[in-house]
Coordinates of C-alpha atoms in Angstrom, one line a residue:
M5 CA -14.7 -10.0 15.8
S6 CA -12.2 -12.2 14.7
D7 CA -13.0 -16.2 14.0
N8 CA -10.2 -18.1 15.2
S9 CA -12.5 -20.9 14.6
S10 CA -9.9 -23.6 12.9
P11 CA -10.4 -27.5 14.1
T12 CA -8.6 -28.3 17.0
P13 CA -7.8 -30.6 18.5
Y14 CA -5.0 -31.4 15.0
P15 CA -5.4 -35.6 13.7
G16 CA -2.3 -36.5 13.0
I17 CA 0.2 -34.2 14.9
D18 CA 2.2 -34.4 17.9
T19 CA 1.3 -31.3 19.2
S20 CA 4.0 -32.6 21.8
A21 CA 7.1 -33.1 19.3
P22 CA 9.8 -30.0 19.0
L23 CA 9.3 -27.6 16.4
R24 CA 11.3 -27.9 13.6
R25 CA 12.5 -25.0 10.9
D26 CA 10.1 -26.5 7.7
F27 CA 7.2 -26.8 10.3
T28 CA 4.3 -25.7 8.2
F29 CA 0.1 -25.7 8.2
T30 CA -2.7 -25.5 6.3
T31 CA -6.5 -24.9 6.9
K32 CA -9.9 -23.3 6.1
R33 CA -11.0 -21.3 8.9
A34 CA -13.2 -18.0 8.1
G35 CA -13.8 -18.6 4.6
A36 CA -10.2 -18.6 3.8
T37 CA -7.5 -21.2 3.3
L38 CA -5.0 -20.4 5.9
T39 CA -1.1 -21.2 5.6
M40 CA 1.4 -20.9 8.8
R41 CA 5.3 -21.8 8.5
V42 CA 8.0 -20.6 10.8
E43 CA 10.2 -17.3 10.3
A44 CA 14.0 -18.1 9.8
A45 CA 13.9 -14.9 13.1
S46 CA 12.4 -17.5 14.9
W47 CA 16.4 -18.9 15.1
G48 CA 19.0 -16.6 13.1
Y49 CA 18.3 -13.7 16.0
P50 CA 19.0 -14.1 19.7
N51 CA 16.7 -13.8 21.8
W52 CA 14.3 -13.0 19.2
G53 CA 11.8 -15.8 20.3
L54 CA 9.4 -18.1 18.2
Q55 CA 7.7 -16.2 15.1
I56 CA 5.7 -17.1 12.8
G57 CA 4.4 -16.2 9.2
V58 CA 0.5 -17.1 8.0
S59 CA -0.5 -15.9 4.5
I60 CA -4.4 -16.2 3.2
D61 CA -4.6 -18.1 0.2
D62 CA -6.3 -15.3 -2.4
G63 CA -6.4 -17.1 -5.6
G64 CA -3.2 -15.7 -7.3
K65 CA -4.7 -11.6 -7.2
T66 CA -1.7 -10.1 -4.5
R67 CA 2.0 -11.5 -4.2
H68 CA 2.6 -10.5 -0.8
N69 CA -1.1 -11.4 1.7
S70 CA 0.7 -12.7 4.8
T71 CA 1.2 -11.6 8.5
G72 CA 3.0 -12.6 11.4
A73 CA 2.5 -13.2 14.6
R74 CA 5.5 -13.4 17.5
R75 CA 6.0 -15.3 21.5
P76 CA 9.2 -13.4 22.8
D77 CA 9.3 -15.0 25.9
L78 CA 9.8 -18.3 23.8
P79 CA 13.1 -19.5 22.2
F80 CA 12.8 -22.3 19.3
E81 CA 14.6 -24.2 21.1
K82 CA 12.2 -25.1 23.6
A83 CA 8.9 -24.6 21.1
T84 CA 7.3 -27.7 20.4
V85 CA 4.6 -27.6 17.6
G86 CA 1.5 -27.0 19.5
D87 CA 3.0 -23.4 20.7
A88 CA 3.6 -22.8 16.8
L89 CA 0.0 -24.2 16.4
A90 CA -1.4 -21.9 19.7
L91 CA 0.2 -19.1 18.2
F92 CA -1.5 -19.6 14.6
E93 CA -4.7 -19.5 16.2
S94 CA -4.0 -16.2 17.8
V95 CA -4.0 -15.0 14.7
G96 CA -7.7 -13.4 13.9
I97 CA -9.2 -13.1 10.9
V98 CA -11.8 -10.5 10.2
P99 CA -13.6 -9.1 7.1
C100 CA -11.9 -6.5 4.8
R101 CA -13.2 -3.1 6.0
T102 CA -13.3 -2.0 2.4
C103 CA -14.5 -5.3 0.4
G104 CA -15.7 -8.2 2.7
A105 CA -13.0 -10.6 1.9
P106 CA -11.2 -12.6 4.3
A107 CA -8.4 -10.1 6.1
F108 CA -5.7 -9.9 9.2
D109 CA -7.1 -9.0 12.5
P110 CA -4.6 -6.0 12.9
D111 CA -5.0 -6.6 17.0
T112 CA -3.5 -9.8 16.6
S113 CA -0.9 -9.5 14.2
I114 CA 2.0 -7.7 12.8
T115 CA 0.5 -6.1 10.4
N116 CA 0.1 -2.1 8.6
R117 CA -3.0 -3.5 6.1
A118 CA -5.5 -2.3 9.4
G119 CA -8.1 -4.6 8.8
E120 CA -7.7 -4.3 4.8
C121 CA -7.5 -7.6 2.3
E122 CA -4.2 -6.9 0.4
S123 CA -6.3 -6.3 -2.8
C124 CA -7.9 -3.5 -1.0
F125 CA -4.2 -2.5 0.4
L126 CA -2.6 -2.3 -2.4
E127 CA -5.2 -0.4 -4.8
R128 CA -5.6 2.3 -1.8
I129 CA -1.8 3.0 -1.6
D130 CA -1.8 3.0 -5.5
R131 CA -4.7 5.6 -5.5
D132 CA -3.1 7.1 -2.5
F133 CA 0.0 7.7 -5.4
E134 CA -1.9 8.9 -8.3
R135 CA -3.9 11.8 -5.7
Q136 CA -0.5 13.1 -4.4
M137 CA 2.0 13.4 -7.7
L138 CA -1.8 14.3 -9.6
P139 CA -0.4 18.1 -9.1
S140 CA 3.1 17.8 -10.4
R141 CA 1.6 15.3 -13.3
I142 CA -1.0 18.0 -14.7
R143 CA 1.8 20.7 -14.9
E144 CA 3.8 18.1 -16.6
L145 CA 1.4 17.7 -19.3
K146 CA 0.9 21.2 -19.4
A147 CA 3.9 21.9 -20.4
E148 CA 4.8 19.1 -22.7
L149 CA 1.3 20.0 -24.7
Q150 CA 2.3 23.7 -24.6
R151 CA 5.9 22.9 -26.4
A152 CA 4.4 20.6 -29.1
V153 CA 1.7 23.8 -30.0
D154 CA 4.9 26.2 -30.4
H155 CA 6.9 23.9 -32.4
K156 CA 4.4 23.2 -34.1
A157 CA 3.4 26.8 -34.9
K158 CA 7.0 26.9 -36.0
G159 CA 6.6 24.8 -38.4
F160 CA 8.1 21.3 -36.8
T161 CA 6.2 18.2 -37.8
H162 CA 7.9 15.6 -35.9
R163 CA 8.8 14.8 -32.0
L164 CA 12.2 12.6 -31.1
L165 CA 12.3 11.4 -27.5
A166 CA 15.0 9.3 -27.0
M167 CA 17.0 8.1 -23.9
I168 CA 21.0 8.7 -24.2
H169 CA 23.0 5.9 -22.5
P170 CA 26.6 7.5 -22.2
Q171 CA 29.2 5.7 -23.3
A172 CA 31.2 6.9 -20.5
G173 CA 29.1 5.6 -17.9
G174 CA 26.5 7.1 -15.6
D175 CA 23.0 7.3 -15.5
D176 CA 21.0 7.5 -18.5
Y177 CA 18.9 10.4 -19.4
L178 CA 16.0 11.8 -22.1
V179 CA 16.3 14.7 -24.3
E180 CA 13.8 16.0 -26.0
F181 CA 14.2 17.0 -29.8
F182 CA 12.0 18.6 -33.0
T183 CA 12.4 18.2 -36.6
K184 CA 10.3 20.0 -39.8
K185 CA 10.6 16.4 -40.9
E186 CA 10.4 12.9 -40.6
P187 CA 13.8 11.8 -39.8
T188 CA 14.7 8.5 -40.8
P189 CA 16.4 5.9 -38.8
A190 CA 19.8 7.0 -40.0
E191 CA 19.9 10.4 -38.9
I192 CA 18.6 9.6 -35.7
E193 CA 21.6 7.7 -35.2
K194 CA 23.4 10.2 -36.1
L195 CA 22.0 12.2 -33.7
L196 CA 22.2 9.9 -30.6
K197 CA 26.6 8.9 -31.2
K198 CA 26.8 13.0 -31.5
R199 CA 24.8 12.5 -27.9
R200 CA 27.8 9.6 -27.0
S201 CA 24.8 7.5 -26.4
A202 CA 26.0 3.6 -26.4
V203 CA 22.4 3.0 -27.5
L204 CA 21.5 4.1 -30.7
N205 CA 17.6 2.0 -31.0
D206 CA 16.3 3.5 -27.6
Y207 CA 14.0 6.4 -28.6
R208 CA 10.2 7.2 -29.9
L209 CA 9.5 9.7 -32.6
T210 CA 5.5 11.1 -33.3
Q211 CA 4.0 13.2 -35.2
L212 CA 3.2 16.7 -33.4
D213 CA -0.5 16.2 -34.4
I214 CA -0.9 12.9 -32.7
L215 CA 0.7 14.2 -30.3
Q216 CA -0.9 17.4 -29.2
T217 CA -3.9 14.8 -29.2
S218 CA -2.8 12.5 -27.1
L219 CA -1.4 15.3 -24.6
Q220 CA -4.7 17.2 -24.4
E221 CA -6.5 13.2 -23.8
A222 CA -4.1 12.6 -21.1
L223 CA -4.4 16.5 -20.1
A224 CA -8.2 16.2 -19.9
K225 CA -8.2 12.7 -18.1
A226 CA -5.9 14.2 -15.3
E227 CA -8.4 17.0 -14.5
A228 CA -11.3 14.9 -14.3
D229 CA -9.4 12.4 -11.6
K230 CA -8.4 15.7 -9.6
V231 CA -12.4 16.6 -9.4
T232 CA -12.4 12.9 -8.3
F233 CA -10.4 13.2 -6.2
A234 CA -11.6 16.3 -4.5
A235 CA -15.2 14.5 -4.5
E236 CA -13.7 11.5 -2.6
K237 CA -12.0 13.6 0.0
T238 CA -15.1 15.5 0.9
E239 CA -17.2 12.4 1.1
A240 CA -13.8 11.0 3.5
R241 CA -14.4 14.0 5.8
K242 CA -18.5 13.3 5.8
V243 CA -17.9 9.8 6.9
A244 CA -15.2 10.9 9.5
A245 CA -17.7 13.5 11.1
K246 CA -20.9 11.1 11.4
A247 CA -18.6 8.3 12.3
A248 CA -17.2 11.1 15.6
R249 CA -20.7 12.0 15.8
D250 CA -21.9 8.3 16.5
A251 CA -19.7 7.3 18.6
K252 CA -20.2 10.8 20.7
K253 CA -24.2 9.8 20.7
A254 CA -23.5 6.7 21.7
I255 CA -20.8 7.8 24.6
G256 CA -23.5 9.5 26.4
A257 CA -26.5 6.8 25.7
A258 CA -24.1 4.8 27.5
A259 CA -23.5 7.4 30.6
K260 CA -27.6 7.1 31.1
T261 CA -28.1 4.1 31.0
P262 CA -28.5 2.7 34.6
G263 CA -25.8 1.1 36.6
K264 CA -23.2 1.2 34.0
A265 CA -22.7 5.7 35.2
R266 CA -22.4 7.2 39.1
S267 CA -24.0 11.0 39.3
P268 CA -20.9 13.4 40.7
K269 CA -21.2 13.4 44.5
A270 CA -22.4 16.3 45.5
P271 CA -19.5 18.9 47.7
A272 CA -19.2 18.7 51.2
R273 CA -20.3 21.6 52.8
A274 CA -17.6 24.0 55.2
G275 CA -17.5 22.1 58.6
K276 CA -18.8 18.6 57.3
P277 CA -16.3 15.8 56.6
P278 CA -17.7 14.5 53.0
Q279 CA -20.2 12.2 52.9
G280 CA -20.1 8.5 51.5
D281 CA -17.0 5.9 51.7
Q282 CA -13.3 7.7 52.2
G283 CA -11.5 5.1 53.7
D284 CA -9.4 5.3 56.7
A285 CA -6.8 8.0 57.8
S286 CA -3.9 7.6 60.2

């Protein structure tokens, strides 16, 4: 349940005063420091109504840790300080469903965090993105490793990975060269000039022995992450299934509680009207 226990009334604040664009208010609630501000949309869009932003001070761990609340029925020009504070009080704070830190109640604010604090939300979407990209990451690592192995078998000793910045403009692009000896900086510049690159020092030179080891380690980690993600998915399914079973049991228990549910009426016998209160007929 949301915690809306800010101290009221507000000492030293005239709640009947017209609301100013630069009005802000900071208070502590549910173990968090909350700051309210008036959003520019309140006066920037016709018929938008009053909108406020509310932020949680998380010690600088995240760049964005805020939400909003809106009253479309109240024009900014008619809003008072008390109206803004009342809207602020409606924004609930709940424990993060992942770590327990203060988070915004999704039922009382404009947010897509679904009851998570900002840190957990960002960590989850980063991990979701990593999970989605992992199959292509593994394919790329395998192909890169195979190229290194093949060229090493042919007597090549180094790989040059360079970013080409076209002199004529357009998108930059990456090129890969393999050499049978370590090239000098002058030789690399000459090579990049042939590619008509405007930048001649945007490259990375690696010995194939070192590159092969590095790619093998990266591939091993990616394969391990694949196993971890699969286990997490299985565990998430188990948790969801258990929650569904618990909900079903709770519904069944509520239905059996006296006074909470009625037994269905028996069907009326043929030739007789149904028994009970059937209302009037005209």
